[in-house]
Structure formats: structure tokens, C-alpha cells
XYZ file of C-alpha atoms in Angstrom:
652
model
C 175.117 121.231 31.718
C 172.794 121.405 28.696
C 169.035 121.789 28.856
C 168.314 118.125 28.147
C 170.563 116.904 30.938
C 168.934 119.328 33.359
C 165.510 118.080 32.297
C 166.588 114.463 32.761
C 167.808 115.166 36.280
C 164.682 117.180 37.079
C 162.483 114.337 35.805
C 164.300 111.762 37.930
C 164.210 114.015 40.959
C 160.540 114.789 40.432
C 159.589 111.111 40.215
C 161.640 110.328 43.320
C 160.005 113.158 45.278
C 156.466 112.215 44.200
C 157.123 108.579 45.032
C 158.595 109.451 48.432
C 155.651 111.682 49.359
C 153.191 108.877 48.574
C 155.352 106.322 50.356
C 155.656 108.543 53.422
C 151.897 109.116 53.571
C 151.315 105.349 53.461
C 154.333 104.373 55.588
C 154.084 101.825 58.393
C 154.485 103.699 61.702
C 155.830 100.694 63.570
C 156.900 97.075 63.215
C 155.773 95.017 60.253
C 155.242 91.283 59.841
C 157.826 88.550 59.153
C 161.466 89.724 59.314
C 161.029 93.449 59.976
C 161.543 93.195 63.735
C 164.626 91.024 63.406
C 166.156 93.281 60.735
C 165.453 96.409 62.774
C 167.115 94.772 65.781
C 170.085 93.669 63.665
C 170.550 97.237 62.410
C 170.504 98.706 65.920
C 172.679 96.048 67.563
C 175.049 95.420 64.638
C 173.989 91.794 64.608
C 173.803 89.173 61.870
C 170.525 88.651 60.049
C 168.985 85.448 58.741
C 170.514 83.966 55.570
C 171.967 85.222 53.387
C 173.147 87.731 55.966
C 172.525 90.914 53.916
C 175.738 92.643 55.044
C 175.328 95.702 52.792
C 171.836 96.255 54.194
C 173.108 95.801 57.759
C 175.915 98.323 57.337
C 173.732 100.974 55.675
C 170.789 100.454 58.046
C 173.121 100.365 61.048
C 174.590 103.753 60.145
C 171.145 105.178 59.390
C 169.848 103.917 62.755
C 172.332 106.225 64.484
C 170.485 109.300 63.206
C 168.096 111.016 65.641
C 165.004 110.779 63.418
C 162.009 109.577 65.406
C 161.651 106.122 66.901
C 164.125 103.466 65.864
C 161.866 101.328 63.721
C 160.062 104.297 62.127
C 163.455 105.759 61.230
C 164.312 102.538 59.385
C 160.912 102.507 57.656
C 161.735 105.989 56.323
C 165.013 104.607 54.982
C 163.062 101.983 53.016
C 160.857 104.717 51.533
C 163.897 106.760 50.510
C 165.628 103.804 48.884
C 162.563 102.799 46.881
C 161.852 106.388 45.845
C 165.420 106.868 44.613
C 165.105 103.583 42.691
C 162.017 104.976 40.937
C 164.024 108.086 40.036
C 166.853 105.970 38.615
C 164.261 104.055 36.569
C 163.595 107.304 34.647
C 167.232 107.338 33.542
C 167.113 103.673 32.529
C 164.039 104.189 30.384
C 165.379 107.408 28.855
C 168.581 105.666 27.822
C 166.541 102.827 26.385
C 164.385 105.226 24.343
C 166.984 107.707 23.118
C 169.992 105.476 22.370
C 170.279 103.144 19.404
C 172.328 100.088 20.386
C 170.610 98.074 17.688
C 172.099 100.157 14.864
C 175.237 98.000 14.643
C 173.082 94.892 14.470
C 171.092 96.323 11.565
C 174.261 97.386 9.780
C 175.601 93.838 10.058
C 172.552 92.682 8.119
C 173.127 95.269 5.439
C 170.553 97.696 6.765
C 170.936 101.406 7.337
C 173.387 102.368 10.058
C 172.667 105.374 12.280
C 175.892 106.909 13.588
C 176.288 108.003 17.158
C 178.998 110.095 18.723
C 181.713 108.223 20.613
C 181.783 111.091 23.049
C 178.115 110.724 23.980
C 177.351 106.995 23.938
C 174.069 107.000 25.743
C 171.733 109.640 24.384
C 171.417 110.201 20.658
C 168.765 112.781 21.420
C 171.231 114.812 23.477
C 173.311 115.603 20.378
C 170.388 117.521 18.912
C 169.584 119.412 22.077
C 172.307 122.069 22.192
C 169.792 124.866 22.296
C 167.124 123.065 24.343
C 165.235 119.826 24.462
C 163.493 119.107 21.168
C 160.043 117.591 20.704
C 161.353 114.035 20.298
C 163.325 114.266 23.532
C 160.234 115.546 25.331
C 158.198 112.576 24.142
C 160.864 110.202 25.442
C 161.070 112.118 28.718
C 157.321 111.948 29.281
C 157.167 108.248 28.428
C 160.017 107.517 30.845
C 158.432 109.489 33.672
C 155.051 107.801 33.125
C 156.599 104.304 33.091
C 158.674 105.027 36.204
C 155.541 106.147 38.070
C 153.691 103.024 36.905
C 156.567 101.002 38.363
C 156.720 103.038 41.587
C 153.015 102.580 42.321
C 152.725 98.952 41.371
C 151.518 97.048 44.429
C 154.670 95.018 45.175
C 157.107 97.881 44.543
C 154.987 100.264 46.613
C 154.509 97.823 49.498
C 158.247 97.189 49.667
C 158.814 100.893 50.365
C 156.622 101.003 53.458
C 158.609 99.171 56.143
C 162.112 98.053 56.917
C 163.214 95.105 54.800
C 166.138 94.153 52.593
C 164.020 94.553 49.445
C 163.996 98.357 49.332
C 167.792 98.361 49.077
C 167.517 95.461 46.631
C 165.243 97.587 44.406
C 167.744 100.435 44.517
C 170.700 98.179 43.712
C 168.754 96.585 40.841
C 167.968 100.018 39.445
C 171.606 101.139 39.574
C 172.798 97.832 38.136
C 170.292 97.893 35.266
C 171.137 101.510 34.480
C 174.831 100.660 34.340
C 174.131 97.543 32.256
C 172.002 99.415 29.706
C 174.675 102.105 29.359
C 177.280 99.368 28.965
C 175.347 97.760 26.114
C 175.240 101.100 24.293
C 179.027 101.700 24.237
C 180.394 101.754 20.661
C 182.867 98.973 19.979
C 185.557 101.485 19.058
C 185.515 103.258 22.410
C 187.723 100.914 24.409
C 188.330 103.250 27.378
C 184.619 103.852 27.989
C 183.875 100.139 27.603
C 186.519 99.213 30.186
C 185.265 101.802 32.661
C 181.611 100.837 32.318
C 182.356 97.133 32.574
C 184.225 97.784 35.829
C 181.394 99.941 37.235
C 178.800 97.330 36.274
C 180.882 94.577 37.897
C 181.238 96.617 41.094
C 177.480 97.252 41.268
C 176.850 93.564 40.601
C 179.044 92.621 43.561
C 177.409 95.183 45.839
C 173.970 93.981 44.817
C 174.971 90.406 45.662
C 176.216 91.726 49.021
C 172.624 92.689 49.754
C 170.460 89.992 48.176
C 171.259 86.781 46.347
C 168.274 87.068 43.988
C 170.604 89.390 42.067
C 171.490 86.120 40.359
C 168.358 86.618 38.217
C 170.238 89.392 36.365
C 173.230 87.258 35.378
C 171.931 85.360 32.308
C 170.737 88.502 30.544
C 173.788 90.509 31.522
C 176.389 87.927 30.538
C 174.678 86.839 27.334
C 174.106 90.370 26.090
C 177.518 91.741 27.073
C 179.214 88.899 25.240
C 176.871 89.155 22.247
C 177.395 92.916 21.884
C 181.050 93.350 22.866
C 182.970 90.109 22.489
C 184.596 91.365 19.268
C 185.509 94.734 20.768
C 189.196 95.520 20.993
C 190.642 94.512 24.366
C 187.426 92.831 25.510
C 189.255 90.017 27.328
C 191.384 92.568 29.186
C 188.326 94.593 30.133
C 186.650 91.441 31.415
C 189.707 90.588 33.511
C 189.751 94.095 34.993
C 186.102 93.656 35.965
C 186.853 90.659 38.196
C 188.561 92.622 41.015
C 185.812 95.250 40.750
C 183.200 92.528 41.291
C 185.164 91.095 44.230
C 185.426 94.575 45.743
C 181.638 94.730 45.688
C 181.524 91.538 47.760
C 183.749 92.955 50.530
C 180.768 93.711 52.829
C 180.547 89.954 53.412
C 183.659 90.278 55.575
C 181.349 91.887 58.115
C 179.725 88.521 58.851
C 182.681 86.514 60.242
C 184.226 89.583 61.871
C 181.026 90.452 63.699
C 180.223 86.812 64.528
C 183.520 86.605 66.406
C 182.178 89.258 68.804
C 179.070 87.155 69.605
C 176.387 89.815 69.010
C 173.025 89.286 70.668
C 171.594 88.335 67.253
C 174.074 86.026 65.583
C 172.090 84.031 63.036
C 174.158 81.234 61.548
C 177.210 82.118 63.660
C 179.273 82.405 60.425
C 182.558 82.419 62.267
C 184.401 79.969 59.982
C 184.386 79.222 56.258
C 181.944 76.313 56.484
C 179.340 78.273 58.420
C 179.904 81.391 56.304
C 179.290 79.347 53.152
C 176.123 77.817 54.605
C 174.859 81.234 55.628
C 175.676 83.146 52.444
C 174.281 80.384 50.226
C 171.051 80.145 52.225
C 171.616 76.416 52.649
C 168.822 76.010 55.203
C 166.287 77.348 52.672
C 167.388 75.081 49.822
C 164.670 72.547 50.701
C 162.114 75.038 49.357
C 163.834 75.560 46.001
C 162.157 73.598 43.186
C 160.587 71.346 45.796
C 158.012 69.953 43.359
C 156.533 70.575 39.930
C 153.171 71.251 41.534
C 154.608 73.948 43.805
C 156.413 75.557 40.862
C 153.226 75.654 38.779
C 151.329 77.242 41.653
C 153.957 79.946 42.152
C 154.263 80.513 38.394
C 150.512 81.036 38.097
C 150.529 83.312 41.121
C 153.346 85.381 39.587
C 151.460 85.942 36.339
C 148.418 87.077 38.295
C 150.605 89.332 40.457
C 152.138 91.042 37.428
C 148.696 91.883 36.106
C 147.193 92.806 39.469
C 150.085 95.000 40.577
C 150.030 96.946 37.310
C 146.222 97.062 37.366
C 146.168 95.029 34.112
C 145.770 98.178 32.018
C 149.515 98.840 31.927
C 150.086 95.463 30.264
C 148.690 96.880 27.004
C 151.515 99.393 26.353
C 153.934 96.781 27.721
C 152.987 94.397 24.890
C 153.340 97.227 22.369
C 156.759 98.066 23.800
C 157.982 94.494 23.557
C 156.958 94.288 19.893
C 158.642 97.628 19.133
C 161.863 96.509 20.816
C 161.970 93.414 18.625
C 161.395 95.448 15.508
C 164.168 97.883 16.395
C 166.705 95.226 17.276
C 166.468 91.815 18.882
C 169.400 92.114 21.258
C 167.880 94.809 23.443
C 164.530 93.045 23.362
C 166.166 89.806 24.459
C 167.994 91.565 27.272
C 164.686 92.553 28.875
C 162.979 89.268 28.014
C 165.786 87.275 29.622
C 165.537 89.455 32.733
C 161.795 88.840 32.916
C 161.851 85.111 32.178
C 164.802 84.330 34.447
C 163.104 86.133 37.315
C 159.744 84.484 36.656
C 160.993 80.911 36.166
C 163.646 80.931 38.882
C 161.644 82.767 41.549
C 158.620 80.533 40.923
C 160.749 77.630 42.121
C 160.945 79.109 45.627
C 158.035 77.606 47.543
C 157.365 80.265 50.199
C 154.344 82.410 51.052
C 156.004 85.841 50.898
C 157.274 85.404 47.330
C 156.103 88.705 45.818
C 159.343 90.625 46.370
C 161.282 88.016 44.401
C 159.453 89.184 41.267
C 160.711 92.780 41.474
C 163.091 92.331 38.535
C 160.127 91.203 36.432
C 158.310 94.427 37.305
C 161.336 96.410 36.124
C 161.206 94.609 32.778
C 157.467 95.222 32.394
C 157.941 98.905 33.186
C 160.693 99.155 30.557
C 158.287 97.729 27.998
C 155.639 100.210 29.146
C 158.087 103.064 28.510
C 158.834 101.854 24.979
C 155.144 101.233 24.322
C 154.045 104.701 25.471
C 156.826 106.257 23.415
C 155.827 104.303 20.317
C 152.124 105.120 20.670
C 152.925 108.826 20.966
C 155.053 108.730 17.805
C 152.650 106.569 15.805
C 152.264 107.533 12.163
C 149.131 109.509 11.594
C 149.168 110.605 15.213
C 147.581 113.908 14.246
C 144.328 112.001 13.771
C 144.541 110.372 17.213
C 142.984 111.872 20.343
C 145.310 114.160 22.293
C 145.349 111.590 25.094
C 147.145 109.081 22.874
C 149.586 111.669 21.555
C 150.925 112.537 25.010
C 152.613 109.669 26.879
C 152.409 111.520 30.197
C 148.637 111.894 29.884
C 148.315 108.274 28.841
C 150.509 107.313 31.765
C 148.221 109.247 34.084
C 145.347 107.073 32.875
C 147.398 103.997 33.801
C 148.121 105.464 37.237
C 144.490 105.967 38.196
C 143.743 102.276 38.860
C 147.113 101.898 40.562
C 146.397 104.737 42.970
C 143.038 103.163 43.708
C 145.122 100.487 45.452
C 146.030 103.067 48.118
C 143.715 101.544 50.689
C 144.967 98.015 49.976
C 148.655 98.902 50.018
C 148.821 101.629 52.666
C 150.265 100.698 56.050
C 149.478 104.030 57.708
C 148.039 103.299 61.123
C 149.184 99.676 61.138
C 150.301 98.826 64.681
C 149.181 95.192 64.505
C 152.561 93.545 65.074
C 153.675 95.900 67.822
C 150.328 95.625 69.644
C 150.163 91.843 69.282
C 153.703 91.508 70.618
C 153.089 93.834 73.553
C 149.868 91.954 74.358
C 151.832 88.716 74.243
C 154.311 90.163 76.742
C 151.449 91.351 78.992
C 150.540 87.722 79.796
C 154.017 86.701 80.969
C 155.051 86.787 84.586
C 158.494 88.002 85.525
C 161.447 86.042 84.043
C 159.147 83.933 81.896
C 160.452 81.373 79.395
C 158.349 81.222 76.224
C 158.463 78.635 73.434
C 156.854 79.665 70.153
C 157.262 79.565 66.419
C 155.075 82.516 65.534
C 158.033 84.201 63.849
C 155.934 86.256 61.437
C 153.657 87.711 64.130
C 155.714 88.406 67.233
C 158.950 86.441 67.720
C 160.807 88.560 65.150
C 159.253 91.729 66.586
C 160.187 90.693 70.121
C 163.869 90.953 69.195
C 163.467 94.627 68.386
C 161.304 95.468 71.410
C 163.557 93.570 73.812
C 167.033 94.343 72.517
C 166.474 97.894 71.253
C 163.634 99.368 73.309
C 164.176 97.281 76.450
C 160.584 95.996 76.590
C 160.331 92.868 78.773
C 163.971 91.995 78.399
C 163.515 89.691 81.404
C 161.589 87.241 79.196
C 163.399 84.466 77.294
C 161.720 84.150 73.883
C 162.738 80.846 72.264
C 161.836 79.983 68.683
C 161.028 76.279 68.513
C 161.964 75.907 64.840
C 165.358 77.544 65.326
C 166.245 74.718 67.713
C 166.698 72.692 64.525
C 169.853 74.719 63.714
C 173.155 74.148 65.490
C 174.109 77.855 65.485
C 171.054 78.656 67.620
C 172.545 76.855 70.594
C 175.596 79.107 70.483
C 173.311 82.144 70.574
C 171.320 80.498 73.377
C 174.512 79.878 75.352
C 175.428 83.571 75.210
C 171.960 85.084 75.676
C 170.455 82.583 78.151
C 173.338 80.635 79.744
C 171.155 79.176 82.519
C 168.750 77.572 80.035
C 171.624 76.227 77.966
C 173.429 74.802 80.968
C 170.294 73.115 82.301
C 169.970 70.970 79.163
C 173.608 70.686 78.125
C 173.583 66.871 78.055
C 170.502 66.661 75.838
C 171.860 69.444 73.606
C 175.147 67.622 73.027
C 173.318 64.462 71.989
C 171.091 66.408 69.624
C 174.013 68.354 68.125
C 175.787 65.104 67.274
C 172.772 64.113 65.155
C 172.216 67.620 63.831
C 175.736 68.122 62.535
C 175.427 64.994 60.394
C 172.192 66.394 58.956
C 173.718 69.831 58.291
C 176.750 68.335 56.540
C 174.602 66.072 54.367
C 175.997 62.981 56.027
C 173.861 59.877 56.740
C 171.559 60.435 59.713
C 168.621 58.743 61.414
C 165.481 60.935 60.983
C 163.676 59.248 63.884
C 166.651 59.691 66.200
C 167.116 63.354 65.291
C 163.417 64.105 65.862
C 163.369 62.283 69.206
C 166.507 64.115 70.302
C 165.028 67.442 69.172
C 161.915 66.875 71.289
C 164.053 65.767 74.224
C 166.022 69.023 74.199
C 162.921 71.216 74.325
C 161.125 69.072 76.888
C 164.183 68.930 79.145
C 164.465 72.702 78.960
C 160.784 73.055 79.862
C 161.116 70.648 82.805
C 164.162 72.351 84.278
C 163.014 75.903 83.649
C 159.670 75.105 85.296
C 161.390 74.612 88.633
C 162.656 78.196 88.672
C 160.684 80.260 86.183
C 157.176 80.504 84.677
C 156.995 78.674 81.329
C 154.641 79.403 78.444
C 153.795 77.900 75.064
C 151.955 79.639 72.242
C 148.939 78.043 70.621
C 150.675 76.355 67.684
C 153.131 74.338 69.830
C 152.390 70.659 69.233
C 151.201 68.152 71.835
C 154.524 66.287 72.018
C 155.923 69.266 73.878
C 155.379 69.573 77.626
C 153.703 66.167 78.156
C 152.238 65.846 81.614
C 151.602 69.564 81.916
C 148.276 71.388 81.827
C 148.063 74.341 79.439
C 146.178 77.246 81.024
C 145.239 80.014 78.553
C 146.425 83.454 79.669
C 146.423 86.289 77.155
C 147.838 85.079 73.854
C 149.728 82.071 75.271
C 149.339 79.069 77.578
C 150.969 78.993 81.016
C 152.246 75.511 81.865
C 151.383 73.905 85.200
C 151.923 70.510 86.717
C 148.524 69.040 87.672
C 149.344 69.376 91.356
C 150.255 73.060 90.894
C 147.122 74.192 89.091
C 145.906 77.572 90.394
C 142.352 78.533 91.149
C 140.970 79.851 87.801
C 139.477 82.772 89.675
C 142.936 84.161 90.472
C 144.390 83.740 86.973
C 144.648 87.076 85.244
C 142.563 88.178 82.288
C 144.702 89.811 79.598
C 142.530 91.621 77.096
C 144.282 92.174 73.757
C 145.069 95.835 73.149
C 145.378 95.673 69.372
C 144.504 98.781 67.416
C 142.258 97.962 64.462
C 143.710 97.968 60.978
C 141.543 96.985 58.045
C 143.394 94.499 55.846
C 142.422 91.300 54.110
C 146.004 90.195 53.525
C 147.059 86.732 54.707
C 149.085 87.727 57.767
C 146.625 90.208 59.350
C 143.840 87.666 58.831
C 145.906 84.928 60.466
C 146.802 87.223 63.358
C 143.114 87.938 63.978
C 142.396 84.198 63.874
C 145.154 83.442 66.389
C 143.922 86.176 68.715
C 140.321 84.957 68.503
C 141.423 81.356 69.099
C 143.243 82.264 72.296
C 140.272 84.300 73.527
C 138.051 81.308 72.735
C 140.373 79.052 74.747
C 140.243 81.524 77.602
C 136.452 81.633 77.395
C 136.185 77.829 77.484
C 138.575 77.661 80.459
C 136.624 80.259 82.455
C 133.234 78.812 81.520
C 134.279 75.334 82.641
C 135.343 76.875 85.941
C 131.925 78.453 86.363
C 133.248 81.990 85.791
C 130.582 82.716 83.203
C 130.690 86.514 83.309
C 134.415 86.595 82.632
C 133.969 83.899 79.970
C 131.341 86.063 78.273
C 133.772 88.979 78.116
C 136.518 86.836 76.554
C 134.169 85.295 73.986
C 132.692 88.645 72.988
C 136.188 89.981 72.475
C 136.943 86.970 70.266
C 134.046 87.982 68.010
C 135.640 91.399 67.555
C 138.537 89.707 65.785
C 136.571 87.076 63.846
C 132.973 88.309 63.537
C 130.443 85.542 63.067
C 132.933 82.814 64.076
C 130.769 79.679 64.472
C 133.065 78.207 67.135
C 132.801 81.277 69.309
C 129.061 81.653 68.767
C 128.493 78.058 69.874
C 130.615 78.554 72.987
C 128.726 81.718 73.836
C 125.481 79.762 73.676
C 126.854 77.037 75.936
C 128.227 79.558 78.410
C 124.855 81.299 78.670
C 123.147 77.963 79.204
C 125.605 77.360 82.027
C 124.544 80.632 83.620
C 120.883 79.611 83.436
C 121.671 76.187 84.836
């Protein structure tokens, strides 16, 4: 191994280690919002996750979960940090190949310009051919620029945040990095080297399939990859044969999807989509249920597009956009094909992802961040090699020093990005469980805050596994009733007649056949209300605060903890004997949307409890509940007004 190769590996390893140390120091110690609880439970129980199933993630996380490394969810959070850190290390190799190879030379020669020859034996690094006795100055400049750009990528807000808790996006980042590295190396293969071209096309196809087996947003890579491969290599000898050989390699990468129907047949405790046959597998893998949010309206697309542009600047602290612009210009001057490869990656990601009208969209822009970081690498490299550089300050002659300047504002995001000490979801979920009596049945659609997390706590850690947690919105999916039948057979059996009527309507909706919207909605409500009525006879029943008024008509909602206990008017208990459940939620300072909403929900339930107790004349207990509400939403006008009224009640 020559000196340059050792330095390349050391640079990649160094970036990965630095990134991992920072990620570990800012790692979430417990459950995170949205899908983290569900995915952690899927990994531990070998279940099936929400669409598109993420079988590669499930297999890797499931094997990792077997290791005795701390608590189950923390162990999986560490896996996310490792995957993202390795991706940052691979980014060094991508940027080095981009800076030291000359794929545009053939393009210039075709126009009659000077052709720079490269060895067929070493198709990636032109600099390596001049490094027999050690890395030369030019190679060092490229190395420093690549390291700086990789660190800028690693500590961008979205990339960094993705590394801090279990999700499918950390593996997605790693697969993107490997795929882009393979694609860049593929574009640099000389046309005459047929054997290398065939091998690299097959490897790229395999990585493409594996990446699809984890996350379908891999589709953002396809336009740039296909257009550039055809543009660069379509005249190469045996290209059609090489392309044909790549097809089975791509299909081999998709083999993890076999996990879904095979595991569904075993009826795991988490069996989202129940993809047991081809129709259901197709629905699940394609994310059919989420299609309503794709390109829903021009207004939604414009809003997401604007948000994405702001996110690119914010996550790179704006300053890094300056060398990115320089890098894009330099790429065009050197050769348009490579520039267009990265532009197509960026634009496809931006335009396509902006069409997905969801709140948690940031991770869908990860490919765009890769493209920006590649431009940063080229820009830093160009600035360092600028003519007349001897007259420039030393800072501008050293890309690593210039990169350090770019990193300063990024590292100032530490407090905003860090999840160290964040127990919000775990504490909120445990507090939710504290309110429930034994064998409770709970209807909710607070997926992001506790329903997802409840799966992990119940099915992995055995916390309150006597409670039936039912997601109201999942009742709109036919597969959910199969999961309900296996996990809660008594609840399913009690409403079998209503369920069968609803499923008849629902199947027409799911198969895009004509259906009656009013009939399907009425039947949907009938299923839930029948389940409430029949469960009430045998078990305590609860609703969370967001459950609409059409559910549980004729019942009184009594606030207890973070939910409402349902009572028939004739069964109402004395308020004095209802239990006070004080939220035990460790503070975590964050102004992000989900922590703010969680604090609002908590304060709202404490306000409801305060109103209930005050109306019952239990003013001291009402005061305690209302004061606790102000801890979560300081200065809340609703709570302040209720406090005033409660104190007037004491005086009266």
C-alpha cells in the first residue's frame, strides 16, 4: 500500500472517528419522536415496519439488537451514530476521487482540446500515479479539501440530527455514500477498460438495489446515475452486455424484500401492512397509503421547496454555500458531465422531495446535502490552488484551515442539535401509562409522542403490557384489523360484525374502486364506538385529548393524567377519589416543533384536570394541577385565567 492510499484511509477513518465522537456526545439516551419507538420494537421483535417496510434496516438493526450493549433503544441509537459516522468517512473518498480524477478529459478531447492521459490500471486517482515516494503537495491539498468538506457535511444540522437516534435515515445516509462513491468511480472508468467497467457497473447496481431495500427515496439518484452512465459509457465496447449483467446484481440487492412476506406469514406482534400476498406487498413497498401526500397541491410544493432552500442554508450555516458556488462553477469549467451529475442529484432531490407534504421532511433532502458538500470540496480545492495564491492570506491557501472556519458556525449548533439528556418521549409515555388502570383500553392518535414509543416499552421492555394501545388512524387500514385480531382477540371479536361491514367499504377504497365516502366514514366511527361500548363493560377505557367528539357519544370524559377516562353518566365517580397523576417529564430545552407540541399537550391535560377539580370544589388540588401546567407553558393565558377563577372560588 503506497503512502497516498494510507493517507486516504487515515483521512476517512479520522473523519469517521471525529464524527462518531461528536455524535456519541450528543446522542439521544432513550426513545425519540415519531417512528423511533416503532422501529426499535420492530428490530427487537423481528416485526414489519411502516411502509415501505425497510427490510435491510430491519435485518441489520435486528442483528445489532442482539448485542449486549446497554439498553435496547440506546444500543440502536449507537448503531445510527456508527452508520452516519462511517458515511462521513466514505464521503472523504467520494470527494477525493472527484478532485484527483479527470473524467472530463475525454469530453475535452472530443472538442479538440488537450487530452490528459490516465492509467488504465489506476482509473480513479490521477494523483496516485505521482505519489510513489509519498503524497505530493497537490494530493495534500485535495486531501485537506475532502476532509474539510466531509466534516462540513457531517456536522450539518440534518445529517447530524439523523445520527442521534434510531431511524432508517442513518442507514440511508450510509447506503447513499457507498452508492455515490461507486457511481463516481464508475464514471471515471476509461472506455477501453471493459473488465473494470463491467465490474463497477455490477457493484453499482448491487448497491442501488440494497439502497432501495432500505429506503425508496433512493429513486432521487436514478436520473443522474442513468443519464451520466449512458452519456459517458454508451459507446464503450460491450456496454449493452455490461448493462445486462447489472440487472441480476440489482435484483440481488432487492432480495431483503423477501423478508416482508416471509415474516408476515408468522404474524409478528408488529405486522404493518400484513404484506403476506403480492397485492399487499406491492401496496406496502410502494408506500401506497402515503401517496395522497405526494404533489398534493402547488401551494404545498412551493412551501416545501422554500423550506428546503432555507434548510440547505441553515444546516450549512450559510457560510459553506460560498465555496459550494465556487465549486459548482469550477466543475462546469472542467467538464460539464461531472457538473451535471451533481446538479441532477441536487435538483432531483429538491424538486421531488418538495412534493412530499409532510412535517418531518428534512431527511428527504439528505442527497441534496451530499451534492452541496461535493461542491464545497471542489470549491475549497480551487481556492487553495488559485493563481497568485502566494499573495493570499495563509487561511485561504489551506483548505483544512478554511474548512475549520466553516465548521465553527456549524458546531455552534451543538445546543440546537444535541439530544443528550432528552428523555421527553420515554417520560411522556410512562406518564401516560401511569394514568391507566389495569387492563385499560386506550384510543389515541398521538403517534409521534407516545403511541410509537409504547410499542417499544410494551413489547420489548414489558412496561404495561396489560394495556391495549389502539391507534385511531390505523383503523383506516384493513391490515390493522389482522394485527388487532392476533394481539387483542377479545376486542376484535367484540366488534366483528361492525368490522366486517367497514372492511367491505375499506377494501373498495384501498383498491381504488368506487366507494361511498359518507358510508365509509360512518362505518369507521361505528367500529370504534362499538369497541368502546363493549370494552367498557369489562375494562377501563380511555381517550387522549385529540380524539374527536364523534367518538364515545354519551360518555363523560374525566381527565386523569395525560388522558380522559370514559364513564357513563350513572357511573361517574366522586372527583375526590380520582387519582392525580403528576407528569414526571425530565426537562429538555428545545424549541423544535415536536417538543413544543408535547409541552402544549401536557399543559392542556393539566388545565383540563385543574378545571375538573375546581368545578368539584377541590381548589387546592386544582391549584397544584394548574401550577404544573405553567411549568410546561409559562405565561399560558388560559391557565392564568383558570388560576384566577380557582382562587376566586376559594374565597367564595
